[in-house]
Short mmCIF file of C-alpha atoms in Angstrom, two decimals:
data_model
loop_
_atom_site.label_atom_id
_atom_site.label_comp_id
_atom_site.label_asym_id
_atom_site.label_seq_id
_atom_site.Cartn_x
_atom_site.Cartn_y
_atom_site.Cartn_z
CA UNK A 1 49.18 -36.79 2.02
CA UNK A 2 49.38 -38.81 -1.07
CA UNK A 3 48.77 -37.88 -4.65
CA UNK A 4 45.67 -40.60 -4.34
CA UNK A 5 44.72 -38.81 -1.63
CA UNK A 6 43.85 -35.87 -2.42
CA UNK A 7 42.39 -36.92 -5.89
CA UNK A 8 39.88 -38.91 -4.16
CA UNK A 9 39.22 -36.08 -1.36
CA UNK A 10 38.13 -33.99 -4.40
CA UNK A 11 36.24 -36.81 -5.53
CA UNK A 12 34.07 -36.89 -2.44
CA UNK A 13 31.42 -34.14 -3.70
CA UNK A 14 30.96 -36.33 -6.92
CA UNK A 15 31.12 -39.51 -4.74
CA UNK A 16 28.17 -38.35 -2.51
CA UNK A 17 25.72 -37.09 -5.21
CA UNK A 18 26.60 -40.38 -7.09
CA UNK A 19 28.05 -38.69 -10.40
CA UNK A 20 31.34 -41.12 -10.30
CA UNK A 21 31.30 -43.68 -13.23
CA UNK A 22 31.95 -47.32 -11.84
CA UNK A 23 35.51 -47.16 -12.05
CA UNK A 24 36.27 -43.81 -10.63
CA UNK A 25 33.73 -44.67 -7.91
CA UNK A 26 35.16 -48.31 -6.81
CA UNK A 27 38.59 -46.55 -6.22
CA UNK A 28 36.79 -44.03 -4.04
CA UNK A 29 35.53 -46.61 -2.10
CA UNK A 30 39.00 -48.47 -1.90
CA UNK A 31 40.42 -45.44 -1.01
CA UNK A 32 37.51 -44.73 1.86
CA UNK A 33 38.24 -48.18 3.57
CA UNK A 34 41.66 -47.27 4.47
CA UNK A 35 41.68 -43.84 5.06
CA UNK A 36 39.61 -42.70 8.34
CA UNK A 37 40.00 -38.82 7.38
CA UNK A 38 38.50 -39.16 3.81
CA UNK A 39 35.32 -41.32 5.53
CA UNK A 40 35.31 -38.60 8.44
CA UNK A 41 34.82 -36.29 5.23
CA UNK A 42 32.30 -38.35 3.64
CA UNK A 43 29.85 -38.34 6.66
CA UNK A 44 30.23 -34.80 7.12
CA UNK A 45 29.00 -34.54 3.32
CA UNK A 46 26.40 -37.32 3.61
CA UNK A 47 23.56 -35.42 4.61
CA UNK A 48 23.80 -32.58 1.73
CA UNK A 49 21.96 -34.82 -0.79
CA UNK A 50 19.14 -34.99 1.06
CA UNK A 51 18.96 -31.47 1.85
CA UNK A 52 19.54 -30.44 -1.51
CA UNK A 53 16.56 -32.32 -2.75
CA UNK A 54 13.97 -30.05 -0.36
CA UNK A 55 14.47 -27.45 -3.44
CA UNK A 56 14.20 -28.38 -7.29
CA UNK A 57 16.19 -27.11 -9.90
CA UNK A 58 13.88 -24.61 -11.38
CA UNK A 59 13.70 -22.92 -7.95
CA UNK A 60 17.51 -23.10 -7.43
CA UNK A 61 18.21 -21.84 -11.47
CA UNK A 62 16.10 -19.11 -10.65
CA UNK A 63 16.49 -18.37 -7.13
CA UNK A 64 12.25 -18.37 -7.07
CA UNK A 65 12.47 -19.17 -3.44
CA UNK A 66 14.54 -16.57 -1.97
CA UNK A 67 12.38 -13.35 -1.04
CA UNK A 68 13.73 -9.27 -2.39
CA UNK A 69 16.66 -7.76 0.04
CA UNK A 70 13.84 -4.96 0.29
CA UNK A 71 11.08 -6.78 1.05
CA UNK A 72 11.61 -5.34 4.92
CA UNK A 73 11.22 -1.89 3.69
CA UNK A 74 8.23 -1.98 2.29
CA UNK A 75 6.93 -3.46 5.82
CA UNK A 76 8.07 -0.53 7.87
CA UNK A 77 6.56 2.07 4.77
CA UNK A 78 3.45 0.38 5.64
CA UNK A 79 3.94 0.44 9.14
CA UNK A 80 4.76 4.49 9.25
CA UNK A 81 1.74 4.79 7.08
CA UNK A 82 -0.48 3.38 9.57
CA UNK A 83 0.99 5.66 12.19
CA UNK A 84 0.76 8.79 10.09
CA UNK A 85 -2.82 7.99 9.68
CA UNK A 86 -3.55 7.60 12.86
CA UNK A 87 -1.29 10.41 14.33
CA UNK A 88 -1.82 13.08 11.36
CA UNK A 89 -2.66 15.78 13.90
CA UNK A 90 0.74 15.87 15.20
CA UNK A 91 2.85 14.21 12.44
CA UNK A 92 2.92 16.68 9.97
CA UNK A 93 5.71 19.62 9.31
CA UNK A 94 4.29 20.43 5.85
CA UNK A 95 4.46 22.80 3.45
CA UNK A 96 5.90 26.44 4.07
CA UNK A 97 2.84 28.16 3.95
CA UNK A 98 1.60 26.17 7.04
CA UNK A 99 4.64 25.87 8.55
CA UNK A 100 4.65 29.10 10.58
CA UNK A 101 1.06 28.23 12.18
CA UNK A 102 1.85 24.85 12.68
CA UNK A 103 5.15 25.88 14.65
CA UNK A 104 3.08 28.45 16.89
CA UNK A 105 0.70 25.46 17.51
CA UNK A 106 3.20 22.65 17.96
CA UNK A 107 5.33 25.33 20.09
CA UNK A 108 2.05 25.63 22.56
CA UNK A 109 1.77 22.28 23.00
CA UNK A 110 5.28 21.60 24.00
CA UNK A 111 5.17 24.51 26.38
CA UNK A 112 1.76 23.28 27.67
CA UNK A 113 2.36 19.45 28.20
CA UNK A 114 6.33 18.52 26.32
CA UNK A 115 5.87 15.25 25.15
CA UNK A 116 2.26 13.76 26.31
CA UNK A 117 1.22 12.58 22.84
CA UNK A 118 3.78 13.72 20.58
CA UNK A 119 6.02 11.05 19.64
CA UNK A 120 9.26 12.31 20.72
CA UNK A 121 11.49 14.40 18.60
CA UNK A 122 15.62 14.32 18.06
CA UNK A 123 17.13 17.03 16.48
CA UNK A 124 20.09 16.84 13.99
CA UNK A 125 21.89 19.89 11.83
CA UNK A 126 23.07 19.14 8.31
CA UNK A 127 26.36 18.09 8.34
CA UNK A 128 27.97 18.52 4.75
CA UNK A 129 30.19 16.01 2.63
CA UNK A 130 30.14 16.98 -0.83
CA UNK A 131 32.49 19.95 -1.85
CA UNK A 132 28.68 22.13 -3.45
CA UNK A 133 26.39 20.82 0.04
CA UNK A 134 27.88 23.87 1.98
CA UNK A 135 24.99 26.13 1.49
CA UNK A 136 22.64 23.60 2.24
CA UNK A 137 20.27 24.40 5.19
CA UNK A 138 17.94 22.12 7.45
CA UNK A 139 17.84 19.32 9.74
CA UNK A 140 16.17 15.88 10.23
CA UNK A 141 14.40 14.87 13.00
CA UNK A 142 13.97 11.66 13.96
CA UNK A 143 10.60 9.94 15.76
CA UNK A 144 11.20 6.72 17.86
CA UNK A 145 8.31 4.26 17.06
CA UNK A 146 7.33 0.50 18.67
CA UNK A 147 8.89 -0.77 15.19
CA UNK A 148 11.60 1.84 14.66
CA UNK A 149 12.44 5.26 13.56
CA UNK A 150 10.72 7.49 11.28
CA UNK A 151 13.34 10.12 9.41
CA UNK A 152 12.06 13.40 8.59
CA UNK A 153 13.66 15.80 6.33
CA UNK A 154 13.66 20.07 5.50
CA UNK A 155 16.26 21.01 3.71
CA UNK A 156 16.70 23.81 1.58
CA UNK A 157 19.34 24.49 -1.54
CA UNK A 158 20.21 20.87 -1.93
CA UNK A 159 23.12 20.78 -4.16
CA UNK A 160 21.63 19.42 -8.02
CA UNK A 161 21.46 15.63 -8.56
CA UNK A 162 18.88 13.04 -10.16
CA UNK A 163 17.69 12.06 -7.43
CA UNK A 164 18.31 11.28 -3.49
CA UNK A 165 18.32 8.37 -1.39
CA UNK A 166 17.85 8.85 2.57
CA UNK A 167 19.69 6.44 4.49
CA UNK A 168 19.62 5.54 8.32
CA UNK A 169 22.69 3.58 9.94
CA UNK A 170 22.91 2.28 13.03
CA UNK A 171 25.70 2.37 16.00
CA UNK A 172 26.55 -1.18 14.36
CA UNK A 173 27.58 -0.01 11.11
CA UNK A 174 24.17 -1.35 9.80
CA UNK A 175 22.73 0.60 6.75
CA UNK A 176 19.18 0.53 5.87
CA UNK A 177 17.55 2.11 2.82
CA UNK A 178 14.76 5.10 4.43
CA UNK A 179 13.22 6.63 1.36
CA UNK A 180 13.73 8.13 -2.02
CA UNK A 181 13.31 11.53 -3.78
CA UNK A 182 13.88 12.98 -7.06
CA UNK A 183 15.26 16.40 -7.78
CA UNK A 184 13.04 19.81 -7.03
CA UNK A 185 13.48 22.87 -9.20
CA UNK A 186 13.66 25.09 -5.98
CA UNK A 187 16.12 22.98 -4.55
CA UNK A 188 13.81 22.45 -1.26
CA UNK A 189 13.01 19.17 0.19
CA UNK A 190 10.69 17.63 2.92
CA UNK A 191 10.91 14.15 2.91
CA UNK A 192 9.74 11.50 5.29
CA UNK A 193 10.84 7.63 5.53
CA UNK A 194 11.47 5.22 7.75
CA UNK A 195 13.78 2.43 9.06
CA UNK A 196 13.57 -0.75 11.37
CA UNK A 197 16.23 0.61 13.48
CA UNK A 198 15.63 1.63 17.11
CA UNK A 199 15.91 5.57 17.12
CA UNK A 200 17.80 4.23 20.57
CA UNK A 201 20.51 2.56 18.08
CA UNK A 202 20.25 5.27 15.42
CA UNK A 203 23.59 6.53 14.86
CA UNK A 204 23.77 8.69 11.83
CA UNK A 205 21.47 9.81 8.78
CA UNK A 206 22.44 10.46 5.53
CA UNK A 207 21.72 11.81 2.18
CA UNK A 208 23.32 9.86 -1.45
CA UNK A 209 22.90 10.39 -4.71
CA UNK A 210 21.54 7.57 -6.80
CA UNK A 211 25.36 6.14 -7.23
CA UNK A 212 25.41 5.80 -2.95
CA UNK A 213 28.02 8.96 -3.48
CA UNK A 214 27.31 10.77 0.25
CA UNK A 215 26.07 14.69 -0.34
CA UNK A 216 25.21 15.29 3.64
CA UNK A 217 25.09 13.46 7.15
CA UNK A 218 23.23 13.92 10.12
CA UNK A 219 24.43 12.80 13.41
CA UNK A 220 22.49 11.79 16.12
CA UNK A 221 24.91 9.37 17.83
CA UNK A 222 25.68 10.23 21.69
CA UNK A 223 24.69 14.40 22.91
CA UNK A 224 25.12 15.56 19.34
CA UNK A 225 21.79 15.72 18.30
CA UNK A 226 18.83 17.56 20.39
CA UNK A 227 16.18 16.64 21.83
CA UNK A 228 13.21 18.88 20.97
CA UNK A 229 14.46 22.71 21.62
CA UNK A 230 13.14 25.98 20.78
CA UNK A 231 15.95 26.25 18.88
CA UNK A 232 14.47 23.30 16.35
CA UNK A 233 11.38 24.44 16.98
CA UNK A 234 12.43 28.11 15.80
CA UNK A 235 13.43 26.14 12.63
CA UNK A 236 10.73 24.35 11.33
CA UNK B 1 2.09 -3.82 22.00
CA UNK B 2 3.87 -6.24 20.53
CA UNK B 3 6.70 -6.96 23.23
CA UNK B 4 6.42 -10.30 22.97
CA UNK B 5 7.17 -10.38 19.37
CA UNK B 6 10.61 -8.76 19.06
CA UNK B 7 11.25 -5.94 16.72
CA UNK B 8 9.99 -6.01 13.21
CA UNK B 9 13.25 -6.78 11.99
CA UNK B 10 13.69 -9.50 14.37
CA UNK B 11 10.04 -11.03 13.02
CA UNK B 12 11.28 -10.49 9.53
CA UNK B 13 14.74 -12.40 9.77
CA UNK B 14 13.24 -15.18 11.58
CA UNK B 15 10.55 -15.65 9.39
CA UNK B 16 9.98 -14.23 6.44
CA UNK B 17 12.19 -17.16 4.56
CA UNK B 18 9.68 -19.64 5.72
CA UNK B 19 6.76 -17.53 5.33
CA UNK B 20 7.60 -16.92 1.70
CA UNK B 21 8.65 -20.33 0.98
CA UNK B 22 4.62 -21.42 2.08
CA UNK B 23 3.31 -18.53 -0.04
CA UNK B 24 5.56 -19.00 -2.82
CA UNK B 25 4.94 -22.83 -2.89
CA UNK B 26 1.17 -22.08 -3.16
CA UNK B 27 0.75 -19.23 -5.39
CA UNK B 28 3.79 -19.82 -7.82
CA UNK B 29 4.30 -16.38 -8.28
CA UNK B 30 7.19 -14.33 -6.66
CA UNK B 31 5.36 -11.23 -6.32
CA UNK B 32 2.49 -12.59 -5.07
CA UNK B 33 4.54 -14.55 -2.17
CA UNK B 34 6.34 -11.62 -1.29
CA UNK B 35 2.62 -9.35 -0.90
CA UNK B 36 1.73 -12.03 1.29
CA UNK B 37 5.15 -12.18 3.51
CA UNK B 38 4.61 -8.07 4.17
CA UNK B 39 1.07 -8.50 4.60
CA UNK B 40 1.69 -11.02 6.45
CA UNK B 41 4.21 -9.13 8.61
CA UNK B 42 2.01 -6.19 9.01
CA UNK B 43 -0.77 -7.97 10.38
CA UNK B 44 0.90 -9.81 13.47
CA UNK B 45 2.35 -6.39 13.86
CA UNK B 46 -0.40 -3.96 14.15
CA UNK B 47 -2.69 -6.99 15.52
CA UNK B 48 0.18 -8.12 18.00
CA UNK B 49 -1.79 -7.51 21.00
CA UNK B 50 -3.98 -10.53 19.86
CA UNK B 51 -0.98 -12.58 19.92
CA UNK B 52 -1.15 -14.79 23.25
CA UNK B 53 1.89 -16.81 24.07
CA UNK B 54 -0.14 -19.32 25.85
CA UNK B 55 -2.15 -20.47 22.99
CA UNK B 56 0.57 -21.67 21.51
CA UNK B 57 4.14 -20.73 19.31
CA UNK B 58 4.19 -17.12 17.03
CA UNK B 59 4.98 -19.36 14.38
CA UNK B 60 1.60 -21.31 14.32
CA UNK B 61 0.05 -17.66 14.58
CA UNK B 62 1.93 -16.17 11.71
CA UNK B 63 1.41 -19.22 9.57
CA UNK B 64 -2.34 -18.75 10.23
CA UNK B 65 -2.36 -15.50 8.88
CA UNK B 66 -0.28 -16.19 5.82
CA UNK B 67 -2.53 -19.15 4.81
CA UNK B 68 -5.39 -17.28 5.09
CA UNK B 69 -3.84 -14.26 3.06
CA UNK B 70 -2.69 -17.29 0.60
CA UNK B 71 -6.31 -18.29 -0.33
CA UNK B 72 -7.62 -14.57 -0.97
CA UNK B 73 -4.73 -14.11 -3.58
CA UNK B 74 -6.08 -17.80 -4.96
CA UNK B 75 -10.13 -16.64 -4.29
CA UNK B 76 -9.10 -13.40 -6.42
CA UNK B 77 -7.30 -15.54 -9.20
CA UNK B 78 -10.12 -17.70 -9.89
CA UNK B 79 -13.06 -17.20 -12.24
CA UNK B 80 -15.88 -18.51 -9.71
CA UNK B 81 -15.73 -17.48 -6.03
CA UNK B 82 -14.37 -20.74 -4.00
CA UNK B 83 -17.11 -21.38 -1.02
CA UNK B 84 -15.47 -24.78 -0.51
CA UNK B 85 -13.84 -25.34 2.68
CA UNK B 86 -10.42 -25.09 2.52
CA UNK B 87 -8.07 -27.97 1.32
CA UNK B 88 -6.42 -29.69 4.13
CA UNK B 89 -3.37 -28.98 2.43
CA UNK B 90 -3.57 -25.68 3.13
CA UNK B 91 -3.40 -26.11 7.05
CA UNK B 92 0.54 -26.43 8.46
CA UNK B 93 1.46 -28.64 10.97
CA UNK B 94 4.53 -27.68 13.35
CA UNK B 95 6.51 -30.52 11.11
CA UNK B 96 5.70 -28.62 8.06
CA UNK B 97 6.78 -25.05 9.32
CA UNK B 98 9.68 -27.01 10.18
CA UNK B 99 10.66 -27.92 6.98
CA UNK B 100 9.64 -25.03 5.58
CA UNK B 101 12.37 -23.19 7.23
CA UNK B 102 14.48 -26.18 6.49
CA UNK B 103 13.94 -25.30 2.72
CA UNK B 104 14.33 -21.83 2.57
CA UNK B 105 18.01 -22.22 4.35
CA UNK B 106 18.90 -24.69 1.96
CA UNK B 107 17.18 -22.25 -0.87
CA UNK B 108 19.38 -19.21 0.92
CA UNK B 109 22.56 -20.99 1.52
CA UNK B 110 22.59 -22.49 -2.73
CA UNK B 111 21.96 -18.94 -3.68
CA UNK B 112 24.47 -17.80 -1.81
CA UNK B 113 27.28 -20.18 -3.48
CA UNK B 114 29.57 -18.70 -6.42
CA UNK B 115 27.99 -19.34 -9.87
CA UNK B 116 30.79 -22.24 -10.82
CA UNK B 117 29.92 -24.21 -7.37
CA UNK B 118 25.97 -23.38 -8.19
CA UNK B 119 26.55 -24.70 -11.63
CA UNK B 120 27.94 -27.79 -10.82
CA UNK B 121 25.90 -29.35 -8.27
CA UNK B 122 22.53 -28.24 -10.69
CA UNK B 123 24.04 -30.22 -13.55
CA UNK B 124 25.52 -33.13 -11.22
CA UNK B 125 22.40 -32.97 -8.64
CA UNK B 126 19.50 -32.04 -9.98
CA UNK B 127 20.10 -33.10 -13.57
CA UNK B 128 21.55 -36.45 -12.55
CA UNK B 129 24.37 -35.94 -14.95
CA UNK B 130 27.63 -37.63 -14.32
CA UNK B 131 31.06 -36.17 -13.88
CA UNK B 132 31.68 -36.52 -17.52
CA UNK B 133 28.77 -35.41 -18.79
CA UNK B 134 28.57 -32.31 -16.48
CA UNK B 135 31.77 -31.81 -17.86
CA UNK B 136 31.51 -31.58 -21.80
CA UNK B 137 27.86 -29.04 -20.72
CA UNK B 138 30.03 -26.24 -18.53
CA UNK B 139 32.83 -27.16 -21.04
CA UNK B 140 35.70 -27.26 -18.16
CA UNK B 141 37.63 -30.59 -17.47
CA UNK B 142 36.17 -33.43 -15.69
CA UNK B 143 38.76 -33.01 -12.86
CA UNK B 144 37.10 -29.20 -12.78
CA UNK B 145 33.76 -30.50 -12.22
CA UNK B 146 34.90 -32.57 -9.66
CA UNK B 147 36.53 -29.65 -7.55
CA UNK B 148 33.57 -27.04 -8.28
CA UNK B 149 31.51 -29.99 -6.50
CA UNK B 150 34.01 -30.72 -3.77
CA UNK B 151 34.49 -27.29 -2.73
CA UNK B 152 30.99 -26.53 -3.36
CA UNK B 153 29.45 -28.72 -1.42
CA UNK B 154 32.09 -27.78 1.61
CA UNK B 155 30.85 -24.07 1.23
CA UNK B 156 27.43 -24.91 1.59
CA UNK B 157 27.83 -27.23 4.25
CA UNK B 158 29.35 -24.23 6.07
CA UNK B 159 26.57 -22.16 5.37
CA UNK B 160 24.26 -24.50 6.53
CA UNK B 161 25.86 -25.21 9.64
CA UNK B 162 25.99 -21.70 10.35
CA UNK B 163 22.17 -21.25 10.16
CA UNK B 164 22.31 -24.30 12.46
CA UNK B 165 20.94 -26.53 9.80
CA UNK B 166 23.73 -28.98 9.85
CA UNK B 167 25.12 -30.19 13.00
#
């Protein structure tokens, strides 16, 4: 490798989009006609020009053509929208006051006919990370759909923070972003959201803070979590 | 439902680059594209059972609904309903979807590149400015430019080839 070399193999990206002056660019080309690695180089590069003209510089300067990281999540919100529309009647674990009815109801069912319309259930306990989420109570359960997993939450005395961010991750490390809440003065929480990931592939769930800082986990990788028990059921 | 099309995240990382490209290419206006991209999304998904394989490729399909999601933003925008019949720009041809995909790789892969390798090949490609002059605007030495260009280019070749773009 000679000095001249390597000058002109560095040269190569100003060579190709033709931003050599005269000089510089006829000892390229000297250069080129002798040496079958730096022209082995240059037709690698050749077709970048071209390429890079599909795009103008406005777009590129302000990256106008590449779409939000999130724009994915607001697909599946829409999509667990539509279901809880359609699917209200046996969707909902709501607010306290009908929770105890709604269990005796839900409970019939699932004695009657387990699983017939309801969208099936699995069953995680709270798992605590953060040094104050020990009292914390509750569980999520999560619902397989066609397009993924809905996440639902009831949790009571959630340790203090702004606010919470529900995650979902997946048996390949993959993370998604499921939902957000902000803080409640009673320290309860039932919160829904929803991920892309198969509730097949659905490894773990977990509650942040704001900062990504982890407060609580839920595991539903291999026989840890439940499938639909009295136990849960007792629960809700 | 929808078996033939994959998961949602599958539909979304094969084509919501392209899709927004089209939208954002029509409508000039980021938001805008992206409402159409989810709308778009949404659609084929809860309507997937009208999807037939036969009739031909999900793109076509997907592209059908975006254009026609494209011209309500436009019909909304405008002062006067349009009754016109619809430009024939506005219909996309398997070459075009092509390209389109084509684009937003290339669009992906530049944003993708370190700030000194984007820098370079904006003021060098797109500006037309030589190695000198690129030089004396990012206020680095010529032999600088020359490198952030090199070694630019190489990492977006890389990228490119990756997405299968480049042989």
């Amino acid at each position: 490798m000679t000095p001249e070399h390597l000058e002109v193999r560095e040269a190569l990206g100003a060579y190709v989009l033709g931003a050599l002056d005269p000089a510089e660019r006829r000892r390229v080309e000297g250069h080129l006609s002798e040496c079958d690695h730096c022209a082995a180089e240059l037709t690698r590069l050749s077709p970048l020009p071209g390429l890079l003209s599909r795009v103008t510089a406005t777009e590129v300067r302000g990256e106008l053509l590449v779409p939000r990281d999130d724009l994915l999540d607001g697909v599946i919100t829409r999509l667990a929208d539509t279901e809880r529309t359609l699917r209200t009647q046996v969707q909902r674990w709501r607010a306290a006051t009908i929770a105890a009815c709604l269990v005796a109801l839900v409970a019939a069912v699932f004695t009657v006919e387990p699983w017939r319309s309801e969208p099936n259930r699995r069953f995680a306990a709270v798992d605590p990370v953060a040094a104050d989420a020990t009292d914390t109570t509750g569980q999520a359960a999560a619902i397989a759909w066609e397009w993924g997993t809905t996440v639902e939450l009831q949790l009571a005395d959630l340790p203090r923070r702004d606010g919470y961010v529900l995650w979902a991750i997946a048996e390949d490390g993959r993370r998604e972003r499921a939902g957000t809440w902000g803080a409640t003065s009673s320290g309860a929480a039932q919160v829904r959201g929803a991920s892309s990931i198969d509730r097949s592939e659905l490894r773990r769930v977990e509650v942040t803070d704001r900062e990504g800082r982890v407060i609580m986990g839920f595991d539903f990788s291999g026989d840890s979590a439940k499938w639909r028990s009295d136990d849960a059921g007792g629960a809700l | 439902m929808a078996g033939s099309l994959g998961s949602v995240r599958e539909l979304h990382d094969l084509y919501a680059g392209p899709l927004y490209v089209f939208a954002y290419r029509r409508l000039a206006d980021q938001q805008a594209a992206e409402e159409v991209v989810q709308d778009t999304l949404v659609q084929a998904w809860r309507h997937a059972s009208r999807y037939d394989a036969e009739r031909g490729p999900i793109e076509a399909w997907l592209f059908t609904i975006a254009r026609n999601l494209v011209v309500d933003h436009q019909r909304r925008r405008s002062v006067r309903p349009q009754t016109s019949p619809l430009p024939s720009s506005m219909t996309v041809t398997d070459n075009e979807i092509d390209r389109m995909l084509e684009t937003w790789q290339v669009a992906d892969a530049l944003a993708g590149l370190s700030e000194p390798h984007r820098e370079a090949i904006l003021a060098c490609h797109y500006r037309g400015h030589t190695v000198a002059e690129a030089a004396a605007l990012l206020d680095v030495p010529p032999g600088t430019v020359k490198s952030r260009l090199y070694y630019g280019l190489r990492a977006l070749r890389l990228r490119l080839e990756e997405m299968g773009v480049m042989a």
